[in-house]
XYZ file of C-alpha atoms in Angstrom:
682
model
C -16.306 65.634 -89.772
C -14.800 62.533 -88.135
C -11.148 62.568 -87.100
C -9.079 60.218 -89.322
C -8.447 57.877 -86.383
C -11.995 58.147 -85.101
C -14.524 55.453 -86.190
C -16.937 56.818 -88.776
C -20.720 56.650 -88.695
C -20.494 53.860 -91.270
C -18.212 51.971 -88.886
C -20.648 52.391 -85.991
C -23.574 51.373 -88.211
C -21.898 48.001 -88.748
C -20.301 47.741 -85.279
C -22.789 49.556 -83.022
C -21.468 47.914 -79.847
C -18.475 50.301 -80.137
C -20.615 53.439 -80.107
C -21.172 53.751 -76.341
C -17.449 53.869 -75.594
C -15.914 55.425 -78.693
C -18.317 57.984 -80.183
C -17.565 61.697 -80.053
C -20.046 64.198 -78.629
C -20.800 65.320 -82.190
C -21.584 61.733 -83.196
C -23.774 61.254 -80.107
C -25.741 64.389 -80.973
C -26.179 63.136 -84.542
C -27.394 59.755 -83.240
C -29.995 61.476 -81.077
C -31.281 63.193 -84.210
C -31.456 59.835 -86.012
C -33.528 58.404 -83.163
C -35.836 61.414 -83.078
C -36.410 61.065 -86.813
C -37.808 57.518 -86.485
C -41.491 57.750 -87.263
C -44.540 56.098 -85.727
C -45.204 55.606 -82.038
C -41.596 55.338 -80.893
C -39.854 55.005 -77.536
C -36.092 54.370 -77.471
C -34.234 53.573 -74.252
C -30.906 54.702 -72.867
C -27.598 53.941 -74.630
C -29.320 52.632 -77.756
C -28.108 52.925 -81.315
C -30.101 53.045 -84.541
C -27.991 52.866 -87.695
C -28.435 55.688 -90.192
C -28.454 53.100 -92.973
C -31.215 51.025 -91.336
C -34.736 51.282 -92.761
C -36.806 51.734 -89.585
C -40.431 52.609 -90.364
C -42.474 51.251 -87.426
C -46.081 51.707 -86.512
C -44.884 51.193 -82.954
C -41.336 50.783 -81.625
C -40.153 50.216 -78.063
C -36.389 49.672 -77.975
C -35.107 48.688 -74.513
C -31.991 50.149 -72.905
C -28.581 49.134 -74.322
C -30.081 47.784 -77.542
C -29.187 48.474 -81.149
C -30.440 48.231 -84.724
C -27.454 47.780 -87.012
C -26.692 48.633 -90.642
C -29.293 47.920 -93.315
C -31.767 46.338 -90.894
C -35.386 46.609 -92.042
C -37.998 47.196 -89.321
C -41.726 47.780 -89.868
C -44.927 47.043 -87.966
C -44.784 46.761 -84.170
C -41.506 45.875 -82.430
C -41.179 45.756 -78.648
C -37.812 44.746 -77.161
C -36.386 44.357 -73.697
C -32.949 45.650 -72.759
C -29.699 44.371 -74.307
C -31.295 43.291 -77.592
C -29.316 43.367 -80.831
C -30.551 43.417 -84.420
C -27.406 42.836 -86.445
C -26.764 43.958 -90.054
C -29.405 43.122 -92.663
C -31.860 41.807 -90.062
C -35.534 42.033 -91.074
C -38.244 42.413 -88.418
C -41.808 42.932 -89.659
C -45.335 42.567 -88.314
C -45.942 42.191 -84.598
C -42.758 41.091 -82.809
C -41.933 41.109 -79.087
C -38.415 40.357 -77.806
C -37.516 39.674 -74.182
C -34.305 40.689 -72.404
C -30.892 39.918 -73.887
C -31.971 38.687 -77.337
C -29.217 38.331 -79.962
C -30.315 38.232 -83.624
C -27.705 37.363 -86.235
C -27.109 39.062 -89.571
C -29.531 38.399 -92.456
C -32.123 36.860 -90.121
C -35.840 37.537 -90.700
C -38.592 37.640 -88.056
C -41.835 37.815 -90.036
C -44.736 38.466 -87.695
C -47.382 38.594 -90.419
C -48.651 36.513 -93.309
C -50.824 36.573 -96.438
C -54.061 34.715 -96.797
C -54.046 32.460 -99.839
C -57.640 31.463 -100.561
C -58.063 30.370 -104.191
C -60.819 32.896 -104.929
C -58.490 35.830 -105.704
C -54.859 36.648 -106.534
C -52.415 36.599 -103.631
C -51.699 40.338 -103.920
C -55.374 41.013 -103.208
C -55.481 38.743 -100.168
C -55.752 40.310 -96.698
C -52.791 40.222 -94.360
C -52.990 38.310 -91.093
C -50.778 38.611 -88.013
C -50.512 36.268 -85.058
C -47.219 37.797 -83.974
C -43.851 36.428 -82.883
C -42.808 36.234 -79.228
C -39.180 35.683 -78.203
C -38.263 35.092 -74.554
C -35.266 36.228 -72.507
C -31.641 35.236 -73.181
C -32.186 33.977 -76.723
C -29.491 33.698 -79.422
C -30.753 33.441 -83.007
C -27.997 32.771 -85.541
C -27.569 34.265 -89.016
C -29.825 33.534 -92.003
C -32.589 32.220 -89.714
C -36.244 32.672 -90.691
C -38.921 32.788 -87.975
C -42.486 32.740 -89.301
C -45.667 34.265 -87.941
C -47.294 32.689 -84.876
C -44.065 31.284 -83.399
C -43.083 31.647 -79.744
C -39.439 31.050 -78.817
C -38.982 30.265 -75.128
C -36.411 31.709 -72.740
C -32.738 30.740 -73.120
C -33.062 29.191 -76.598
C -30.202 28.969 -79.115
C -31.108 28.631 -82.816
C -28.440 27.560 -85.314
C -27.651 29.412 -88.539
C -29.933 28.828 -91.492
C -32.805 27.407 -89.446
C -36.412 27.912 -90.539
C -38.536 28.115 -87.397
C -42.123 27.166 -88.209
C -43.226 25.935 -84.773
C -42.814 27.285 -81.271
C -39.779 26.193 -79.260
C -39.774 25.449 -75.520
C -37.414 27.198 -73.121
C -33.740 26.137 -73.116
C -33.991 24.538 -76.585
C -31.010 24.197 -78.886
C -32.622 24.003 -82.340
C -31.541 23.929 -85.989
C -32.595 22.709 -89.428
C -35.378 23.313 -91.948
C -37.894 23.039 -90.465
C -36.152 23.716 -87.148
C -36.341 20.969 -84.563
C -35.113 20.728 -80.999
C -31.734 19.006 -80.722
C -31.282 19.124 -76.987
C -31.815 21.117 -73.787
C -29.077 23.695 -73.097
C -28.976 22.722 -69.439
C -28.134 19.094 -70.067
C -24.533 17.935 -70.168
C -24.235 15.901 -73.356
C -24.206 12.178 -72.890
C -25.126 12.265 -69.192
C -28.809 13.148 -69.227
C -28.361 15.271 -66.100
C -30.152 18.562 -65.770
C -27.198 20.592 -64.538
C -26.174 23.748 -66.349
C -23.082 23.038 -68.428
C -20.207 25.534 -68.762
C -21.011 26.395 -72.368
C -24.578 27.350 -71.496
C -23.438 29.401 -68.527
C -20.784 31.150 -70.576
C -23.132 31.916 -73.443
C -25.713 33.240 -71.009
C -23.104 35.608 -69.604
C -22.981 37.404 -72.947
C -26.536 38.652 -72.551
C -26.216 39.316 -68.846
C -28.775 36.672 -67.879
C -27.537 33.791 -65.817
C -28.938 30.262 -66.229
C -30.743 30.624 -62.910
C -32.711 33.405 -64.624
C -31.544 36.191 -62.317
C -30.797 39.405 -64.139
C -27.298 40.904 -64.046
C -27.073 43.143 -67.102
C -23.566 44.183 -68.167
C -22.616 47.820 -68.593
C -23.308 47.623 -72.323
C -24.191 44.964 -74.896
C -21.370 42.609 -75.747
C -20.703 42.340 -79.497
C -22.043 39.234 -81.119
C -19.113 36.970 -81.858
C -21.490 34.644 -83.743
C -18.880 32.257 -85.139
C -21.648 30.090 -86.568
C -23.983 32.820 -87.698
C -21.518 35.277 -89.230
C -19.062 32.916 -90.882
C -21.244 30.002 -92.031
C -20.243 28.843 -95.477
C -17.131 31.067 -95.776
C -13.901 29.208 -94.966
C -11.852 32.361 -95.436
C -13.697 34.039 -92.581
C -14.055 31.015 -90.317
C -12.712 31.390 -86.742
C -9.024 30.510 -86.486
C -6.610 29.850 -83.661
C -3.356 31.769 -83.146
C -1.646 29.735 -85.850
C -4.414 30.537 -88.355
C -5.955 27.063 -88.256
C -9.728 27.020 -88.667
C -11.674 26.274 -85.524
C -13.616 23.070 -86.146
C -17.225 22.483 -85.212
C -18.714 25.988 -85.231
C -18.584 27.354 -88.767
C -18.220 23.988 -90.479
C -21.099 22.313 -88.758
C -23.374 25.340 -89.022
C -22.562 25.615 -92.724
C -23.554 21.967 -93.018
C -26.843 22.788 -91.324
C -27.434 25.615 -93.780
C -26.575 23.272 -96.651
C -29.214 20.853 -95.424
C -31.926 23.486 -95.839
C -33.769 22.932 -99.128
C -32.689 25.394 -101.779
C -29.739 26.806 -99.824
C -26.067 26.031 -100.431
C -23.198 27.025 -98.127
C -21.848 29.369 -100.787
C -25.165 31.265 -100.797
C -24.416 32.817 -97.397
C -23.759 36.526 -97.428
C -21.180 37.637 -94.898
C -20.124 41.085 -93.742
C -16.600 42.019 -94.766
C -15.686 43.503 -91.399
C -15.591 41.606 -88.106
C -15.561 43.222 -84.672
C -12.605 42.863 -82.400
C -13.437 39.884 -80.176
C -15.027 40.817 -76.889
C -13.825 39.000 -73.732
C -17.069 37.036 -73.846
C -16.493 35.946 -77.447
C -14.879 32.710 -76.335
C -18.089 31.862 -74.519
C -20.107 32.447 -77.692
C -17.678 30.295 -79.656
C -18.084 27.471 -77.188
C -21.879 27.680 -77.299
C -21.902 27.852 -81.087
C -19.638 24.827 -81.285
C -22.195 22.928 -79.208
C -24.942 23.898 -81.667
C -22.744 22.958 -84.607
C -21.779 19.624 -83.133
C -25.416 18.736 -82.541
C -26.366 19.744 -86.097
C -23.491 17.745 -87.529
C -24.640 14.688 -85.614
C -28.055 14.636 -87.288
C -28.487 11.984 -90.005
C -27.878 13.293 -93.502
C -26.206 16.608 -92.664
C -22.724 15.736 -91.486
C -20.116 17.233 -93.846
C -18.929 13.747 -94.729
C -22.445 12.378 -95.039
C -22.018 10.070 -92.044
C -25.108 8.845 -90.260
C -24.003 8.192 -86.719
C -26.150 10.345 -84.454
C -24.649 11.249 -81.106
C -26.148 10.053 -77.856
C -28.759 12.569 -76.783
C -31.103 12.692 -73.820
C -34.313 10.786 -74.393
C -37.172 13.123 -75.389
C -39.627 14.038 -72.656
C -42.744 11.937 -73.357
C -44.926 14.610 -71.748
C -43.690 17.221 -74.200
C -44.089 14.761 -77.064
C -47.692 14.134 -76.040
C -48.426 17.865 -76.315
C -46.896 18.053 -79.786
C -48.861 14.997 -80.952
C -52.083 16.455 -79.563
C -51.516 19.844 -81.208
C -50.668 18.270 -84.567
C -53.846 16.193 -84.445
C -55.931 19.234 -83.520
C -54.512 21.225 -86.421
C -55.084 18.365 -88.854
C -58.697 18.023 -87.757
C -59.563 21.704 -87.275
C -61.144 22.211 -90.688
C -63.289 19.103 -90.257
C -64.645 20.013 -86.847
C -65.522 23.497 -88.128
C -67.320 21.891 -91.098
C -69.272 19.780 -88.627
C -70.712 22.917 -87.009
C -71.486 24.863 -90.214
C -75.075 24.423 -91.364
C -74.509 26.017 -94.759
C -75.439 29.497 -93.570
C -74.302 29.934 -89.980
C -72.366 28.232 -87.196
C -73.968 26.211 -84.406
C -72.091 25.011 -81.360
C -72.658 21.385 -82.420
C -74.826 19.555 -84.944
C -78.506 19.849 -84.129
C -78.101 22.995 -82.004
C -79.441 26.376 -83.065
C -76.957 28.799 -84.666
C -75.634 31.421 -82.247
C -73.461 34.511 -82.358
C -71.033 32.900 -79.948
C -70.663 29.838 -82.173
C -69.545 32.033 -85.069
C -67.012 33.741 -82.792
C -65.769 30.407 -81.407
C -65.226 29.216 -84.995
C -63.118 32.309 -85.726
C -61.068 31.761 -82.541
C -60.427 28.062 -83.280
C -59.424 28.728 -86.884
C -57.068 31.506 -85.821
C -55.541 29.418 -83.038
C -54.916 26.251 -85.028
C -54.794 27.382 -88.667
C -53.858 31.056 -88.549
C -56.666 32.007 -90.953
C -60.370 32.799 -90.920
C -62.745 29.789 -91.207
C -62.901 28.819 -94.872
C -66.687 28.797 -95.164
C -66.635 32.553 -95.768
C -63.959 34.946 -96.928
C -62.348 37.117 -94.244
C -64.296 40.107 -95.579
C -67.561 38.164 -95.309
C -66.807 37.149 -91.719
C -66.048 40.780 -90.884
C -69.197 41.986 -92.625
C -71.466 39.522 -90.850
C -70.056 40.111 -87.369
C -69.783 43.898 -87.771
C -73.339 44.027 -89.033
C -74.613 42.429 -85.834
C -73.621 45.452 -83.708
C -76.326 48.036 -83.154
C -74.748 51.380 -84.160
C -76.627 53.375 -81.515
C -76.073 51.260 -78.409
C -72.999 49.282 -79.512
C -74.645 46.056 -78.308
C -74.978 42.764 -80.195
C -78.214 40.791 -79.610
C -78.574 37.053 -80.133
C -79.869 35.831 -83.484
C -83.646 36.268 -83.637
C -83.840 38.204 -80.361
C -84.624 41.897 -79.867
C -81.998 44.370 -78.804
C -81.732 44.283 -74.992
C -83.187 47.217 -73.111
C -80.526 49.196 -71.262
C -80.807 49.938 -67.559
C -81.071 53.464 -66.189
C -77.287 53.942 -66.291
C -77.170 53.083 -69.995
C -75.712 49.545 -69.810
C -77.346 46.123 -69.520
C -77.229 43.803 -66.529
C -77.499 40.329 -67.993
C -78.081 38.232 -71.106
C -76.129 37.007 -74.104
C -75.249 40.530 -75.203
C -72.929 40.863 -72.210
C -70.730 38.047 -73.495
C -71.040 39.267 -77.066
C -69.044 42.364 -76.045
C -66.185 39.902 -75.495
C -66.623 37.301 -78.211
C -67.697 39.519 -81.111
C -65.137 42.131 -80.160
C -62.267 39.638 -80.092
C -63.414 37.782 -83.203
C -63.348 41.063 -85.113
C -60.033 41.917 -83.493
C -58.557 38.651 -84.813
C -59.996 39.340 -88.251
C -58.562 42.853 -88.261
C -60.915 45.802 -87.823
C -62.397 45.414 -84.317
C -65.883 46.542 -83.295
C -67.085 49.298 -85.613
C -68.976 51.249 -82.914
C -68.337 52.126 -79.266
C -70.461 50.580 -76.522
C -72.232 53.787 -75.645
C -73.750 52.789 -72.328
C -70.262 52.216 -70.915
C -68.762 55.241 -72.667
C -71.413 57.585 -71.293
C -71.703 56.089 -67.799
C -70.799 58.582 -65.064
C -68.564 57.707 -62.138
C -71.538 58.004 -59.784
C -73.555 55.578 -61.908
C -70.648 53.136 -62.143
C -70.060 53.068 -58.388
C -73.770 52.614 -57.716
C -73.857 49.651 -60.126
C -70.721 48.083 -58.582
C -72.167 48.376 -55.096
C -75.420 46.752 -56.241
C -73.832 43.669 -57.861
C -74.682 40.339 -56.123
C -71.296 39.803 -54.451
C -72.636 37.580 -51.655
C -75.025 35.414 -53.640
C -73.681 35.499 -57.209
C -70.024 36.484 -57.364
C -69.669 34.811 -60.769
C -72.387 37.040 -62.233
C -70.772 40.096 -60.656
C -67.402 39.181 -62.136
C -68.944 38.481 -65.549
C -70.607 41.915 -65.574
C -67.282 43.611 -64.771
C -65.585 41.542 -67.473
C -68.070 42.883 -70.015
C -67.917 46.466 -68.763
C -64.092 46.540 -68.717
C -63.881 44.937 -72.166
C -66.331 47.493 -73.522
C -64.140 50.229 -72.014
C -61.144 48.653 -73.751
C -62.890 48.703 -77.134
C -64.162 52.226 -76.508
C -60.630 53.524 -75.968
C -59.982 52.627 -79.614
C -62.754 54.989 -80.742
C -61.511 58.563 -80.577
C -64.738 60.320 -81.453
C -64.177 63.421 -79.323
C -66.729 62.428 -76.695
C -66.218 63.142 -73.017
C -64.350 60.513 -71.041
C -65.945 60.006 -67.639
C -63.032 57.880 -66.416
C -64.734 54.477 -66.332
C -61.514 52.403 -66.262
C -59.842 54.509 -63.579
C -62.933 54.503 -61.393
C -63.410 50.756 -61.855
C -59.860 49.905 -60.804
C -60.024 52.288 -57.869
C -63.185 50.596 -56.614
C -61.794 47.090 -57.122
C -58.476 47.779 -55.415
C -60.177 49.134 -52.316
C -62.704 46.272 -52.117
C -60.434 43.235 -52.568
C -60.453 40.899 -49.544
C -56.873 40.890 -48.139
C -57.387 37.311 -46.892
C -58.220 35.878 -50.323
C -57.322 38.620 -52.817
C -60.815 38.149 -54.255
C -64.242 39.700 -54.271
C -67.390 38.031 -52.952
C -68.174 35.409 -50.339
C -68.133 31.581 -50.365
C -71.201 29.570 -49.520
C -71.863 26.292 -47.719
C -73.570 24.878 -50.813
C -70.903 25.685 -53.424
C -67.781 26.502 -51.447
C -65.542 28.940 -53.340
C -66.988 28.143 -56.780
C -68.764 31.472 -57.314
C -65.865 33.471 -55.868
C -63.100 31.806 -57.899
C -65.085 31.706 -61.126
C -66.091 35.326 -60.618
C -62.444 36.202 -59.932
C -61.404 34.777 -63.297
C -64.033 36.723 -65.219
C -63.411 39.926 -63.284
C -59.602 39.880 -63.594
C -59.640 38.678 -67.207
C -61.474 41.779 -68.333
C -59.816 44.223 -65.951
C -56.335 43.547 -64.543
C -55.213 40.976 -67.144
C -56.663 42.795 -70.146
C -55.159 46.123 -69.082
C -51.801 44.672 -67.972
C -52.074 45.712 -64.316
C -50.953 43.672 -61.264
C -53.633 41.963 -59.200
C -53.775 42.673 -55.466
C -52.641 40.040 -52.922
C -51.446 37.421 -55.464
C -50.147 35.009 -52.773
C -53.559 34.936 -51.117
C -55.201 34.335 -54.492
C -52.963 31.296 -55.055
C -53.905 30.002 -51.596
C -57.628 30.413 -52.260
C -57.516 28.935 -55.769
C -55.491 25.864 -54.755
C -57.897 25.294 -51.869
C -60.845 25.512 -54.267
C -59.150 23.118 -56.729
C -59.330 20.385 -54.070
C -63.118 20.655 -53.791
C -64.432 17.278 -54.987
C -67.876 18.772 -55.630
C -66.444 20.540 -58.663
C -63.251 18.618 -59.447
C -64.122 15.053 -58.555
C -64.210 12.280 -61.178
C -66.666 13.121 -63.938
C -67.460 16.564 -62.525
C -65.009 18.891 -64.248
C -66.182 21.289 -66.913
C -64.254 23.808 -68.981
C -65.370 26.834 -66.942
C -64.251 25.420 -63.628
C -60.821 24.295 -64.854
C -60.144 27.498 -66.796
C -61.186 29.542 -63.770
C -58.411 27.866 -61.766
C -55.741 27.690 -64.469
C -55.908 31.345 -65.506
C -55.700 32.868 -61.991
C -52.776 30.566 -61.143
C -51.034 31.548 -64.375
C -51.751 35.252 -63.844
C -50.407 35.224 -60.285
C -47.306 33.181 -61.141
C -46.429 35.767 -63.781
C -46.549 38.389 -61.061
C -44.791 36.372 -58.354
C -42.132 34.690 -60.513
C -42.243 31.419 -62.415
C -39.017 29.799 -61.227
C -38.685 26.828 -58.917
C -38.719 29.183 -55.956
C -42.049 30.729 -57.003
C -44.813 30.800 -54.439
C -46.227 27.252 -53.995
C -44.845 26.413 -57.440
C -44.511 22.714 -56.640
C -48.218 22.394 -55.887
C -49.143 24.460 -58.947
C -46.990 22.290 -61.200
C -48.414 19.105 -59.702
C -51.973 20.321 -60.261
C -51.255 21.410 -63.840
C -49.531 18.109 -64.657
C -52.435 16.113 -63.274
C -54.971 18.152 -65.240
C -53.077 17.812 -68.502
C -52.991 14.039 -68.198
C -56.769 13.960 -67.814
C -57.637 16.663 -70.378
C -55.716 15.531 -73.468
C -57.475 12.123 -73.746
C -60.845 13.915 -73.810
C -60.222 15.117 -77.361
C -62.549 13.276 -79.742
C -61.196 12.842 -83.254
C -62.969 15.027 -85.777
C -65.248 16.474 -83.099
C -63.029 18.323 -80.617
C -63.755 18.765 -76.922
C -67.028 18.645 -75.043
C -67.595 21.443 -72.554
C -68.244 18.985 -69.727
C -70.935 17.924 -67.290
C -73.175 20.195 -65.298
C -75.647 22.949 -66.046
C -73.102 25.771 -66.565
C -72.507 25.125 -70.263
C -73.614 23.238 -73.371
C -72.917 19.788 -71.938
C -70.600 16.902 -72.759
C -71.269 16.743 -76.524
C -68.162 18.001 -78.432
C -68.724 21.437 -79.886
C -67.156 24.788 -80.654
C -67.458 26.301 -77.175
C -65.881 23.321 -75.448
C -63.148 23.052 -78.083
C -62.257 26.749 -77.946
C -62.115 26.794 -74.153
C -60.217 23.528 -73.659
C -57.618 24.492 -76.278
C -56.929 27.625 -74.242
C -56.895 25.611 -71.008
C -54.349 23.179 -72.450
C -52.107 26.131 -73.340
C -52.311 27.605 -69.822
C -51.664 24.254 -68.168
C -48.700 23.608 -70.470
C -47.320 27.092 -69.898
C -47.522 26.662 -66.121
C -45.225 23.673 -66.712
C -42.942 25.492 -69.165
C -44.015 23.309 -72.096
C -46.455 25.474 -74.072
C -43.922 25.831 -76.889
C -44.588 22.211 -77.842
C -48.130 23.135 -78.838
C -47.168 25.530 -81.607
C -50.138 27.774 -80.816
C -50.820 30.629 -78.422
C -54.241 32.181 -77.697
C -54.748 35.617 -79.250
C -58.427 36.236 -78.621
C -60.528 36.227 -75.459
C -58.064 33.977 -73.642
C -54.871 35.719 -74.785
C -52.118 35.680 -72.135
C -50.668 39.082 -73.085
C -52.516 42.241 -72.075
C -54.661 43.681 -74.834
C -53.793 47.139 -73.514
C -50.792 48.212 -71.428
C -52.186 50.048 -68.437
C -54.250 53.217 -68.183
C -53.384 56.744 -67.209
C -52.601 57.090 -63.521
C -52.405 53.336 -62.860
C -49.759 51.942 -65.225
């Protein structure tokens, strides 16, 4: 029983930031029991708090150190947070949601990382669920009564005003508000000057989460309580911040309430506010200052000033490069259904009109529809797509042959060495993964391969004469191993992934970080392209660091200057992707800031490529793969469109502008690992 002067469990549920310092040993023991009682696949860090009154029913939960889930929060699905993350009272988090470090989520906010299909052929309650997921970066403050919908990525250091409805991704450092939310300014810019220096409000607000504007991490001893003058008090003048004389503080609550009032169907008096406020933390003044900046910007927008004035403040001119990305992405979304229609022959998908239908074309159609529309292609229901693609897999071998071709004959070790079925392990597997169920059967040749057989095959691959083919084979083998790990059928595990990574780590060239040898005829083309395929399926897919990342950057940048492959009229999707992805992968490992390894050259290359790629989009037709014999050619089609859309995302993300696109690859070219490590290596 709590001492009369001791805060109760109900008090801690609503003010969990007090728990670390004020709880009794009995209350700490009870909290440990609450955490142990959370179901699903759960991992909770140090000094965390989960309110007894919260409804936490996850399939998977990873709660970082010094984080809390407050009273009456509702959490289902898969939630993965960094340290110092706060889900305040009545927060809803559902579906697939990933939070970075130091994320503050205001009361009554909803992060909905899933959606319903809504095809007209059946009632909504019978429609399948879809999930693209929500990704939130580091040092993000989301105000109260905000709604973030499925498929949105919120960049590092963003601030989102109360009542916003976030339907599109936001770039790093954005200050955003409204319904739908739009970017008002960059947090780093001093208002009215256009300079890119960090202003005091941004620095002070960043101090709350322990992440400085220069992105170095200095976590505080425990999470600071969320002052949230805009988020907590919007629409309630009796609870608005006041000075020592009891006068309301202007700008924060008033302007944010005006923003909420501007949202269709929401009035300021509709806001629900907790009846108890925490004692202000020393950092609360910083939060108030930052919130006032958000409120002032919202109030300056036409039509939502409290007095109805329409005199927008002077704001920095929008970046035309970012605007170009948004315009491109909007056009691609608007035209996605038409370009898929163009490649549907009434029964199956072909890469382009006049070409023969292929398995890959069907998978490319699924990837494009998911990326741009968030649904399965409309020519078939989701169940019909799943049925067709699942039915292509041979139950005994786990392989998928090309339409009209016999099942490939396996080699002595049980797996195949070449042919379309190698890539079908990737494309059919990921298409089914996007649609929901994944491959129905394991790839048995990879599952049953012994370590001795695997090493013999790796040693026999054509590293000197065909490094791309060697990398493509490993991509297929590692992806098959990834799918096989989802099938727990009680069979023996011969350790294929562990043996593969052990072999690769001991064979990487310390001078280039790669595998294989360049040639006088092609330069580094085979080596770099093989590196992309190899690391995509292995290190990137399993979330493991690549060896010698600095040397990889050196080798890739050197290759990118080779005019034989990157001269005017010579670029194709494979060659550009096989540079962009390794650079992106290594910069993630080395650090993305301005002091990252050779970051200036990487940014210059990515900027130059973007300016040449975007104009290649052909209205209603998409992208052509490009010249050369390595692909389907310059005619726009599904393969070229799927690959170049992913390339555009990687190029934009290297420049910190991928949020403008409003899409993020989730299939073959997904940036996040499909699996986090393996036993003994993670």
